[in-house]
Amino acid sequence: MHELIRLSAREAVARLKSREISPHELIDAAEARVNEVEPAVNALPTRCFDRARAFVDRLPWPEDPPPGHLYGLPVAIKDLHEVAGVRCTWASKAFADHVSQRSDYSVERLEARGAAIVAKSATPEFGAGAQTFSDLFGTTTNPWNTALTPGGSSGGSAVAVATGEVWLADGSDLGGSLRIPAGFSGVVGLRPSPGRVAFGPRALPFDTLSVQGPMGRDVADVALMLDAQTGLDPRDPLSLPAPDESYQSVVARQLAMGRLPSRFAPGRNGGCRIGYSRDLGLCPVDDEVAAICEAAMRRLEKLGAQVEDTAPDFSGAEDCFQVLRAINFAASVWPRIQGKQHLVKPEVIWNAEKGLKHSGPEIAEARRLQGQIYNRVSAFFERHDFLALPCTPAAPFDHRLRYLEEIQGRKFDTYISWLILTFAITLTGTPAISLPVGFTRAGLPVGLQIVARPRGEAELLAIAALLESELGLTHLLPVNPKQPS
């Protein structure tokens, strides 16, 4: 494995900034690593290394760089996000030959901050589902066991980061698409608050369910990428200004202090109070997964947190999300696939047609349920700093399955029902991070999901970084793909 691949994104950027290494050296190292591991994992089906080399040749040296400037660091972009001059397929045969004429807002910002885009990462068709496969590109595999899935829909991004093909990658998250593949692949994935990363152009610019965000090998690398992604963009009506203090600075300061953040819940003094739930009362969770997450909570107690077995009431979350997701597909995907249904997987067609059939009263009830859930979560964060729970109800499973159909005797009704621990959080608009906290007896990663108050990315990254430091797992990456024994 090339020595440069082992660098963290922060270390690589520091060496780029000091001119100790050049962007071309990193691009060459990334390309060599891609050629080495791709046959086993299939994470980056579309590559644009020559475009990246031309980009860094034109890259101006910033005199007063903003936080998060990447100085030519190679980055992968999910194949749902357009990059000018590069094929973007949405993993669908219906768009197999589409070449983007312009870049998405988030891609424009990343390139303005010096990101050298080297590849498009694999996703299921239109990002539908949390198992990364498509008829166009085939199946992406989990590097910890290539017989298994890395999850999805940002599965290619997670695997590219885990194997060292790139140092950072972007993803998107509707029902858990940043968090689930991070949990299954042993990397860090952050679902930011809506608007934290400018998103568009898109058919539903006021939608708060879908967001874009960063993936990295550790929390500090994710903070670096979030700094590169953030900033006000008037083309996105939800976009937020960059924070006064960079996320990298917040993480560095908290690690230096070595104690948990404790000032975030309004009206309380002292202590860090965390609510933990094994399952939010929503679905069964594998006993081994739950035990690993509970052990991580004991490590947080060792750091001084007060952990309580409590969580907001998420009653109605599945009914609510199923309706809102369906009308999202009806509005944003259906117009694009009309007349092309024979080229599109059945789950996408089902989801879009389901949305078209929902009545006004059904949509109104879903909106009402979402409001109730948010109000209960808001009240929870008046008394607690964070909510924690497993990221997924099970460990990575056979990549030949289209989706997880059953856990502990409970059969799931739809291909997205098993994602409930992440999509319940989506409904609240709160930021959530998936952090690797251990491995099963079979050597598979397990992710803990930590949730903060709305727009609380800074404190979320701070607590995640402290727990990560306590657990000491980051040295395990990058990983070489492992064949099943």
Short mmCIF file of C-alpha atoms in Angstrom, two decimals:
data_model
loop_
_atom_site.label_atom_id
_atom_site.label_comp_id
_atom_site.label_asym_id
_atom_site.label_seq_id
_atom_site.Cartn_x
_atom_site.Cartn_y
_atom_site.Cartn_z
CA MET A 1 0.00 0.00 0.00
CA HIS A 2 1.38 3.40 -1.00
CA GLU A 3 2.63 5.43 1.98
CA LEU A 4 0.58 8.48 0.95
CA ILE A 5 -2.66 6.49 1.13
CA ARG A 6 -2.11 5.97 4.85
CA LEU A 7 -2.14 9.71 5.57
CA SER A 8 -5.24 11.21 7.11
CA ALA A 9 -6.94 13.86 5.01
CA ARG A 10 -5.66 16.48 7.46
CA GLU A 11 -2.07 15.24 7.17
CA ALA A 12 -2.32 15.15 3.39
CA VAL A 13 -3.71 18.71 3.24
CA ALA A 14 -0.98 19.95 5.59
CA ARG A 15 1.69 18.47 3.34
CA LEU A 16 0.02 19.92 0.26
CA LYS A 17 -0.15 23.34 1.91
CA SER A 18 3.55 23.23 2.85
CA ARG A 19 4.37 21.98 -0.68
CA GLU A 20 6.05 18.93 0.81
CA ILE A 21 4.02 16.90 -1.67
CA SER A 22 2.13 17.88 -4.81
CA PRO A 23 -1.50 17.22 -5.79
CA HIS A 24 -0.21 15.12 -8.70
CA GLU A 25 1.53 12.78 -6.28
CA LEU A 26 -1.70 12.25 -4.36
CA ILE A 27 -3.73 11.78 -7.53
CA ASP A 28 -1.23 9.18 -8.74
CA ALA A 29 -1.37 7.42 -5.37
CA ALA A 30 -5.17 7.40 -5.44
CA GLU A 31 -5.25 6.02 -8.97
CA ALA A 32 -2.81 3.26 -8.08
CA ARG A 33 -4.90 2.32 -5.05
CA VAL A 34 -8.10 2.32 -7.14
CA ASN A 35 -6.50 -0.04 -9.63
CA GLU A 36 -5.42 -2.27 -6.76
CA VAL A 37 -8.72 -2.63 -4.88
CA GLU A 38 -11.52 -1.92 -7.36
CA PRO A 39 -11.81 -5.43 -8.74
CA ALA A 40 -12.76 -6.57 -5.24
CA VAL A 41 -15.06 -3.75 -4.10
CA ASN A 42 -16.51 -1.93 -7.15
CA ALA A 43 -16.83 1.40 -5.32
CA LEU A 44 -15.81 3.91 -8.02
CA PRO A 45 -17.33 2.89 -11.38
CA THR A 46 -16.68 6.25 -13.09
CA ARG A 47 -13.21 7.80 -12.83
CA CYS A 48 -11.90 11.14 -14.03
CA PHE A 49 -8.22 11.26 -13.04
CA ASP A 50 -7.17 13.23 -16.12
CA ARG A 51 -9.79 15.88 -15.33
CA ALA A 52 -8.41 16.04 -11.77
CA ARG A 53 -4.87 16.52 -13.06
CA ALA A 54 -5.97 19.33 -15.35
CA PHE A 55 -7.88 20.87 -12.45
CA VAL A 56 -4.90 20.99 -10.09
CA ASP A 57 -2.73 22.44 -12.86
CA ARG A 58 -5.14 25.43 -12.92
CA LEU A 59 -5.67 25.58 -9.16
CA PRO A 60 -4.68 29.01 -7.81
CA TRP A 61 -2.67 29.10 -4.60
CA PRO A 62 -4.94 30.82 -2.03
CA GLU A 63 -3.43 33.81 -0.25
CA ASP A 64 -6.08 33.83 2.49
CA PRO A 65 -7.66 30.38 2.32
CA PRO A 66 -11.02 29.74 4.02
CA PRO A 67 -11.30 26.94 6.57
CA GLY A 68 -11.45 23.62 4.81
CA HIS A 69 -9.37 24.52 1.76
CA LEU A 70 -8.11 21.20 0.37
CA TYR A 71 -5.18 22.31 -1.87
CA GLY A 72 -5.81 19.62 -4.52
CA LEU A 73 -6.73 16.68 -2.27
CA PRO A 74 -8.41 13.87 -4.28
CA VAL A 75 -12.12 13.47 -3.44
CA ALA A 76 -14.90 11.17 -4.70
CA ILE A 77 -18.41 12.43 -5.51
CA LYS A 78 -21.52 10.28 -5.26
CA ASP A 79 -23.09 9.41 -8.61
CA LEU A 80 -26.25 11.33 -7.70
CA HIS A 81 -24.38 14.66 -7.81
CA GLU A 82 -23.33 16.25 -11.08
CA VAL A 83 -19.75 17.14 -11.95
CA ALA A 84 -19.33 19.21 -15.13
CA GLY A 85 -17.88 17.16 -17.98
CA VAL A 86 -18.20 13.82 -16.15
CA ARG A 87 -20.76 11.07 -16.65
CA CYS A 88 -23.56 11.15 -14.09
CA THR A 89 -25.98 8.22 -14.32
CA TRP A 90 -27.88 8.16 -11.03
CA ALA A 91 -26.91 4.45 -11.35
CA SER A 92 -29.72 4.00 -13.86
CA LYS A 93 -29.66 2.47 -17.32
CA ALA A 94 -32.10 5.23 -18.26
CA PHE A 95 -29.21 7.73 -17.92
CA ALA A 96 -26.25 5.51 -18.75
CA ASP A 97 -24.83 7.96 -21.29
CA HIS A 98 -25.60 11.26 -19.55
CA VAL A 99 -22.64 13.64 -19.25
CA SER A 100 -23.15 16.60 -16.94
CA GLN A 101 -23.02 20.07 -18.45
CA ARG A 102 -22.70 21.75 -15.07
CA SER A 103 -21.85 20.85 -11.48
CA ASP A 104 -24.14 20.73 -8.47
CA TYR A 105 -23.82 23.57 -5.97
CA SER A 106 -22.01 21.36 -3.46
CA VAL A 107 -19.50 20.26 -6.10
CA GLU A 108 -18.86 23.85 -7.15
CA ARG A 109 -18.09 24.76 -3.55
CA LEU A 110 -15.78 21.79 -3.05
CA GLU A 111 -13.83 22.66 -6.19
CA ALA A 112 -13.68 26.30 -5.10
CA ARG A 113 -12.09 24.97 -1.91
CA GLY A 114 -9.48 23.00 -3.82
CA ALA A 115 -11.01 19.51 -4.01
CA ALA A 116 -9.64 17.48 -6.93
CA ILE A 117 -12.51 15.23 -8.01
CA VAL A 118 -11.11 11.91 -9.20
CA ALA A 119 -14.18 9.65 -9.40
CA LYS A 120 -17.93 9.18 -9.04
CA SER A 121 -18.88 6.71 -6.32
CA ALA A 122 -21.39 3.89 -6.60
CA THR A 123 -24.96 4.20 -5.40
CA PRO A 124 -28.14 2.19 -5.88
CA GLU A 125 -30.40 3.46 -8.65
CA PHE A 126 -31.61 6.98 -7.76
CA GLY A 127 -30.21 6.37 -4.27
CA ALA A 128 -33.17 4.10 -3.51
CA GLY A 129 -32.34 1.63 -0.76
CA ALA A 130 -29.47 0.94 1.59
CA GLN A 131 -27.80 -1.83 -0.40
CA THR A 132 -25.47 -0.53 -3.14
CA PHE A 133 -26.17 -2.41 -6.36
CA SER A 134 -27.51 -1.48 -9.78
CA ASP A 135 -28.16 -3.13 -13.13
CA LEU A 136 -25.83 -0.56 -14.66
CA PHE A 137 -22.73 -1.01 -12.49
CA GLY A 138 -23.24 -4.19 -10.49
CA THR A 139 -22.71 -4.64 -6.76
CA THR A 140 -20.43 -2.77 -4.37
CA THR A 141 -18.96 -5.01 -1.68
CA ASN A 142 -17.91 -4.52 1.92
CA PRO A 143 -14.11 -4.41 2.28
CA TRP A 144 -14.26 -6.15 5.68
CA ASN A 145 -15.88 -9.14 3.95
CA THR A 146 -16.52 -8.86 0.23
CA ALA A 147 -19.42 -11.33 0.39
CA LEU A 148 -21.39 -8.71 2.31
CA THR A 149 -22.90 -5.30 1.61
CA PRO A 150 -21.42 -1.96 2.69
CA GLY A 151 -24.94 -0.58 2.92
CA GLY A 152 -26.10 2.45 1.01
CA SER A 153 -27.01 4.53 -0.64
CA SER A 154 -23.59 6.22 -0.26
CA GLY A 155 -21.98 2.78 -0.29
CA GLY A 156 -19.35 3.57 -2.90
CA SER A 157 -18.21 6.65 -1.00
CA ALA A 158 -17.92 4.72 2.27
CA VAL A 159 -15.92 1.91 0.68
CA ALA A 160 -13.65 4.30 -1.23
CA VAL A 161 -12.75 6.02 2.04
CA ALA A 162 -12.41 2.78 4.01
CA THR A 163 -10.03 1.22 1.48
CA GLY A 164 -7.93 4.36 0.93
CA GLU A 165 -8.96 4.98 -2.66
CA VAL A 166 -9.62 8.57 -1.61
CA TRP A 167 -9.20 10.51 1.61
CA LEU A 168 -12.67 12.11 1.60
CA ALA A 169 -15.96 11.51 -0.20
CA ASP A 170 -19.34 13.16 -0.30
CA GLY A 171 -22.67 11.47 0.17
CA SER A 172 -26.33 12.22 0.54
CA ASP A 173 -28.84 11.12 3.14
CA LEU A 174 -32.60 10.74 2.94
CA GLY A 175 -33.29 7.69 5.08
CA GLY A 176 -29.77 7.00 6.35
CA SER A 177 -27.63 6.99 3.23
CA LEU A 178 -24.63 8.66 4.87
CA ARG A 179 -24.98 6.93 8.22
CA ILE A 180 -25.74 3.32 7.27
CA PRO A 181 -22.78 2.75 4.88
CA ALA A 182 -20.50 4.51 7.35
CA GLY A 183 -21.66 2.10 10.04
CA PHE A 184 -21.28 -0.95 7.81
CA SER A 185 -17.88 0.12 6.41
CA GLY A 186 -16.13 1.33 9.55
CA VAL A 187 -15.85 5.02 8.58
CA VAL A 188 -17.47 8.23 9.82
CA GLY A 189 -20.51 9.69 8.08
CA LEU A 190 -22.27 12.90 9.06
CA ARG A 191 -25.85 13.81 8.16
CA PRO A 192 -25.83 17.61 8.68
CA SER A 193 -28.81 19.81 9.43
CA PRO A 194 -30.82 20.78 6.33
CA GLY A 195 -29.11 23.74 4.70
CA ARG A 196 -25.71 23.20 6.29
CA VAL A 197 -24.41 22.05 2.88
CA ALA A 198 -25.98 23.91 -0.05
CA PHE A 199 -27.95 21.40 -2.13
CA GLY A 200 -29.09 21.79 -5.70
CA PRO A 201 -30.23 22.48 -8.24
CA ARG A 202 -33.10 20.14 -7.41
CA ALA A 203 -36.81 19.71 -8.00
CA LEU A 204 -37.68 20.21 -4.31
CA PRO A 205 -35.47 23.03 -3.00
CA PHE A 206 -37.54 23.37 0.19
CA ASP A 207 -37.29 19.67 1.06
CA THR A 208 -35.66 19.01 4.45
CA LEU A 209 -35.51 15.23 4.24
CA SER A 210 -32.61 14.98 1.78
CA VAL A 211 -29.23 16.48 2.69
CA GLN A 212 -25.64 16.18 1.50
CA GLY A 213 -22.67 15.71 3.77
CA PRO A 214 -19.13 14.37 4.34
CA MET A 215 -17.54 10.97 4.86
CA GLY A 216 -14.03 10.41 6.21
CA ARG A 217 -11.84 7.94 8.05
CA ASP A 218 -12.15 9.82 11.32
CA VAL A 219 -14.10 12.66 12.90
CA ALA A 220 -11.44 15.33 12.38
CA ASP A 221 -11.30 14.50 8.66
CA VAL A 222 -15.09 14.82 8.49
CA ALA A 223 -14.81 18.21 10.20
CA LEU A 224 -12.28 19.25 7.56
CA MET A 225 -14.61 18.27 4.74
CA LEU A 226 -17.63 19.89 6.38
CA ASP A 227 -15.64 23.13 6.56
CA ALA A 228 -14.99 22.75 2.83
CA GLN A 229 -18.68 22.16 2.11
CA THR A 230 -20.38 24.81 4.23
CA GLY A 231 -21.39 28.35 3.36
CA LEU A 232 -24.36 30.41 2.33
CA ASP A 233 -25.56 29.92 -1.24
CA PRO A 234 -28.57 32.05 -2.24
CA ARG A 235 -29.54 29.49 -4.88
CA ASP A 236 -30.50 27.12 -2.05
CA PRO A 237 -33.33 28.68 0.00
CA LEU A 238 -32.39 26.58 3.06
CA SER A 239 -28.64 27.19 3.00
CA LEU A 240 -26.92 28.40 6.16
CA PRO A 241 -23.87 30.62 6.58
CA ALA A 242 -20.60 29.04 7.65
CA PRO A 243 -20.10 29.06 11.45
CA ASP A 244 -17.94 31.69 13.10
CA GLU A 245 -15.54 29.00 14.30
CA SER A 246 -14.43 26.23 11.96
CA TYR A 247 -15.47 22.70 12.76
CA GLN A 248 -11.83 21.67 12.69
CA SER A 249 -11.07 24.17 15.45
CA VAL A 250 -13.96 22.92 17.57
CA VAL A 251 -12.76 19.33 17.30
CA ALA A 252 -9.13 20.22 18.01
CA ARG A 253 -10.08 22.28 21.05
CA GLN A 254 -12.31 19.58 22.53
CA LEU A 255 -9.63 16.92 22.04
CA ALA A 256 -7.08 19.19 23.72
CA MET A 257 -9.45 19.77 26.64
CA GLY A 258 -10.13 16.06 26.90
CA ARG A 259 -13.58 16.42 28.38
CA LEU A 260 -17.11 16.21 27.12
CA PRO A 261 -18.98 19.31 25.96
CA SER A 262 -21.53 20.32 28.60
CA ARG A 263 -23.03 23.66 27.71
CA PHE A 264 -25.45 22.85 24.96
CA ALA A 265 -28.83 21.98 26.47
CA PRO A 266 -30.66 25.26 27.20
CA GLY A 267 -31.43 26.02 30.81
CA ARG A 268 -29.02 23.49 32.33
CA ASN A 269 -25.69 23.89 34.07
CA GLY A 270 -22.85 21.39 34.01
CA GLY A 271 -22.61 17.76 33.02
CA CYS A 272 -23.19 16.10 29.68
CA ARG A 273 -26.52 14.30 29.65
CA ILE A 274 -27.10 11.68 26.97
CA GLY A 275 -30.23 9.69 26.30
CA TYR A 276 -29.57 6.21 24.93
CA SER A 277 -32.03 3.83 23.34
CA ARG A 278 -31.36 0.38 21.97
CA ASP A 279 -34.15 0.61 19.40
CA LEU A 280 -36.30 3.76 19.89
CA GLY A 281 -39.13 1.30 20.49
CA LEU A 282 -39.41 0.89 16.71
CA CYS A 283 -37.80 -2.40 15.64
CA PRO A 284 -35.76 -5.36 16.91
CA VAL A 285 -31.98 -4.88 17.09
CA ASP A 286 -29.43 -7.67 16.86
CA ASP A 287 -28.13 -8.49 20.34
CA GLU A 288 -24.45 -8.28 19.36
CA VAL A 289 -24.90 -4.91 17.66
CA ALA A 290 -26.75 -3.60 20.71
CA ALA A 291 -24.08 -4.89 23.10
CA ILE A 292 -21.28 -3.15 21.16
CA CYS A 293 -23.19 0.15 21.18
CA GLU A 294 -23.94 -0.19 24.89
CA ALA A 295 -20.25 -0.79 25.59
CA ALA A 296 -19.48 2.47 23.77
CA MET A 297 -21.96 4.27 26.02
CA ARG A 298 -20.07 2.96 29.05
CA ARG A 299 -16.94 4.53 27.59
CA LEU A 300 -18.81 7.84 27.41
CA GLU A 301 -19.71 7.42 31.07
CA LYS A 302 -16.00 6.93 31.77
CA LEU A 303 -15.46 10.31 30.08
CA GLY A 304 -17.94 11.89 32.48
CA ALA A 305 -21.24 11.69 30.65
CA GLN A 306 -24.49 10.96 32.42
CA VAL A 307 -26.14 8.28 30.26
CA GLU A 308 -29.82 7.59 30.74
CA ASP A 309 -31.97 4.87 29.21
CA THR A 310 -34.41 7.26 27.58
CA ALA A 311 -35.39 8.68 24.20
CA PRO A 312 -38.12 10.80 22.66
CA ASP A 313 -41.34 9.14 21.59
CA PHE A 314 -41.05 8.32 17.88
CA SER A 315 -44.55 6.88 17.52
CA GLY A 316 -45.79 7.14 13.95
CA ALA A 317 -42.32 7.54 12.45
CA GLU A 318 -42.62 4.77 9.86
CA ASP A 319 -46.08 5.76 8.62
CA CYS A 320 -44.95 9.37 8.42
CA PHE A 321 -41.69 8.72 6.60
CA GLN A 322 -43.14 6.24 4.14
CA VAL A 323 -45.65 8.85 2.96
CA LEU A 324 -43.19 11.76 2.82
CA ARG A 325 -40.57 9.68 1.02
CA ALA A 326 -43.13 8.49 -1.51
CA ILE A 327 -44.37 11.97 -2.39
CA ASN A 328 -40.71 13.04 -2.66
CA PHE A 329 -40.15 10.29 -5.25
CA ALA A 330 -43.37 11.20 -7.05
CA ALA A 331 -42.27 14.82 -7.37
CA SER A 332 -38.56 14.40 -8.07
CA VAL A 333 -38.04 10.97 -9.68
CA TRP A 334 -41.29 10.13 -11.48
CA PRO A 335 -41.06 12.96 -14.05
CA ARG A 336 -37.58 11.71 -15.01
CA ILE A 337 -38.49 8.06 -15.52
CA GLN A 338 -41.83 8.35 -17.31
CA GLY A 339 -41.58 6.35 -20.51
CA LYS A 340 -38.38 4.68 -19.26
CA GLN A 341 -39.86 2.40 -16.61
CA HIS A 342 -38.53 -0.69 -18.38
CA LEU A 343 -35.01 0.55 -17.59
CA VAL A 344 -35.67 1.29 -13.88
CA LYS A 345 -35.68 -1.11 -10.92
CA PRO A 346 -39.11 -2.01 -9.48
CA GLU A 347 -38.47 -0.47 -6.05
CA VAL A 348 -38.07 3.00 -7.59
CA ILE A 349 -41.22 2.65 -9.66
CA TRP A 350 -43.16 1.36 -6.64
CA ASN A 351 -42.01 4.27 -4.47
CA ALA A 352 -42.91 6.89 -7.08
CA GLU A 353 -46.29 5.35 -7.90
CA LYS A 354 -47.05 5.07 -4.20
CA GLY A 355 -46.50 8.80 -3.85
CA LEU A 356 -48.78 9.58 -6.77
CA LYS A 357 -51.59 7.64 -5.09
CA HIS A 358 -51.46 9.32 -1.68
CA SER A 359 -54.49 11.43 -0.87
CA GLY A 360 -54.57 14.89 0.62
CA PRO A 361 -55.68 13.58 4.04
CA GLU A 362 -52.83 11.02 4.05
CA ILE A 363 -50.26 13.70 3.29
CA ALA A 364 -51.76 16.02 5.89
CA GLU A 365 -51.60 13.27 8.51
CA ALA A 366 -47.93 12.59 7.68
CA ARG A 367 -47.10 16.26 8.11
CA ARG A 368 -48.97 16.31 11.41
CA LEU A 369 -47.08 13.25 12.65
CA GLN A 370 -43.76 14.81 11.67
CA GLY A 371 -44.64 17.93 13.65
CA GLN A 372 -45.53 15.86 16.71
CA ILE A 373 -42.26 13.92 16.52
CA TYR A 374 -40.24 17.10 16.14
CA ASN A 375 -41.94 18.74 19.11
CA ARG A 376 -41.21 15.73 21.30
CA VAL A 377 -37.57 15.71 20.16
CA SER A 378 -37.29 19.45 20.81
CA ALA A 379 -38.54 18.91 24.36
CA PHE A 380 -36.01 16.09 24.80
CA PHE A 381 -33.14 18.41 23.89
CA GLU A 382 -34.23 20.88 26.54
CA ARG A 383 -33.11 18.27 29.09
CA HIS A 384 -30.41 16.36 27.21
CA ASP A 385 -27.35 17.24 25.17
CA PHE A 386 -27.41 14.21 22.87
CA LEU A 387 -29.38 11.15 21.84
CA ALA A 388 -27.51 7.93 21.00
CA LEU A 389 -28.65 4.67 19.43
CA PRO A 390 -27.37 1.97 17.07
CA CYS A 391 -27.00 3.13 13.51
CA THR A 392 -28.39 -0.09 12.09
CA PRO A 393 -30.45 -2.91 13.59
CA ALA A 394 -28.08 -5.58 12.26
CA ALA A 395 -24.54 -6.14 11.04
CA PRO A 396 -23.65 -6.16 7.32
CA PHE A 397 -25.51 -8.87 5.41
CA ASP A 398 -25.18 -10.86 2.18
CA HIS A 399 -24.81 -8.48 -0.77
CA ARG A 400 -26.99 -10.76 -2.88
CA LEU A 401 -30.03 -9.68 -0.86
CA ARG A 402 -31.84 -6.65 -2.26
CA TYR A 403 -32.64 -5.54 1.28
CA LEU A 404 -32.87 -6.88 4.83
CA GLU A 405 -36.15 -8.72 5.02
CA GLU A 406 -36.24 -9.90 8.64
CA ILE A 407 -34.63 -9.36 12.05
CA GLN A 408 -35.34 -11.62 15.04
CA GLY A 409 -38.57 -12.88 13.56
CA ARG A 410 -39.93 -9.52 12.48
CA LYS A 411 -40.52 -9.34 8.74
CA PHE A 412 -40.26 -5.92 7.12
CA ASP A 413 -43.08 -4.76 4.88
CA THR A 414 -41.00 -2.73 2.40
CA TYR A 415 -37.44 -2.43 1.13
CA ILE A 416 -36.85 0.62 3.33
CA SER A 417 -38.56 -0.50 6.54
CA TRP A 418 -35.32 -1.88 8.02
CA LEU A 419 -33.81 1.63 7.91
CA ILE A 420 -36.13 2.92 10.60
CA LEU A 421 -33.41 3.76 13.16
CA THR A 422 -31.97 6.30 10.75
CA PHE A 423 -35.04 7.58 8.93
CA ALA A 424 -36.81 8.27 12.23
CA ILE A 425 -34.00 10.75 12.95
CA THR A 426 -34.27 12.21 9.42
CA LEU A 427 -37.81 13.37 10.24
CA THR A 428 -36.49 15.68 12.98
CA GLY A 429 -34.01 17.73 10.92
CA THR A 430 -31.35 17.16 13.57
CA PRO A 431 -27.71 16.44 12.68
CA ALA A 432 -26.56 12.86 13.25
CA ILE A 433 -23.22 11.13 12.96
CA SER A 434 -22.36 7.46 12.53
CA LEU A 435 -19.18 6.57 14.42
CA PRO A 436 -17.39 3.18 14.37
CA VAL A 437 -17.46 1.83 17.93
CA GLY A 438 -16.47 -1.81 17.60
CA PHE A 439 -16.55 -5.05 15.66
CA THR A 440 -18.66 -8.17 15.80
CA ARG A 441 -17.11 -11.56 16.49
CA ALA A 442 -17.08 -12.01 12.72
CA GLY A 443 -14.93 -8.88 12.34
CA LEU A 444 -17.65 -6.59 10.97
CA PRO A 445 -17.88 -2.90 11.90
CA VAL A 446 -20.68 -1.52 14.06
CA GLY A 447 -21.67 2.13 14.04
CA LEU A 448 -23.16 4.17 16.87
CA GLN A 449 -25.50 6.97 15.82
CA ILE A 450 -25.23 10.16 17.89
CA VAL A 451 -27.79 12.91 17.41
CA ALA A 452 -27.53 16.58 18.46
CA ARG A 453 -30.00 19.45 18.61
CA PRO A 454 -30.88 21.20 15.32
CA ARG A 455 -27.85 22.92 13.76
CA GLY A 456 -25.65 21.41 16.48
CA GLU A 457 -22.92 20.03 14.22
CA ALA A 458 -20.11 21.57 16.28
CA GLU A 459 -20.98 19.85 19.55
CA LEU A 460 -21.83 16.65 17.69
CA LEU A 461 -18.38 16.49 16.11
CA ALA A 462 -16.82 17.34 19.49
CA ILE A 463 -18.41 14.45 21.39
CA ALA A 464 -17.81 12.05 18.51
CA ALA A 465 -14.13 12.97 18.39
CA LEU A 466 -13.71 12.39 22.12
CA LEU A 467 -15.39 8.99 21.99
CA GLU A 468 -13.36 8.07 18.91
CA SER A 469 -10.14 8.96 20.75
CA GLU A 470 -11.22 6.85 23.71
CA LEU A 471 -11.98 3.82 21.52
CA GLY A 472 -8.78 4.01 19.45
CA LEU A 473 -10.00 2.26 16.30
CA THR A 474 -8.87 4.67 13.59
CA HIS A 475 -5.53 2.92 13.04
CA LEU A 476 -7.42 0.06 11.38
CA LEU A 477 -7.96 2.13 8.21
CA PRO A 478 -7.35 1.98 5.34
CA VAL A 479 -8.33 -1.66 5.05
CA ASN A 480 -7.39 -4.12 2.33
CA PRO A 481 -10.46 -5.94 0.96
CA LYS A 482 -10.95 -9.28 2.69
CA GLN A 483 -12.36 -12.28 0.87
CA PRO A 484 -14.82 -14.47 2.78
CA SER A 485 -13.16 -17.35 4.58
#
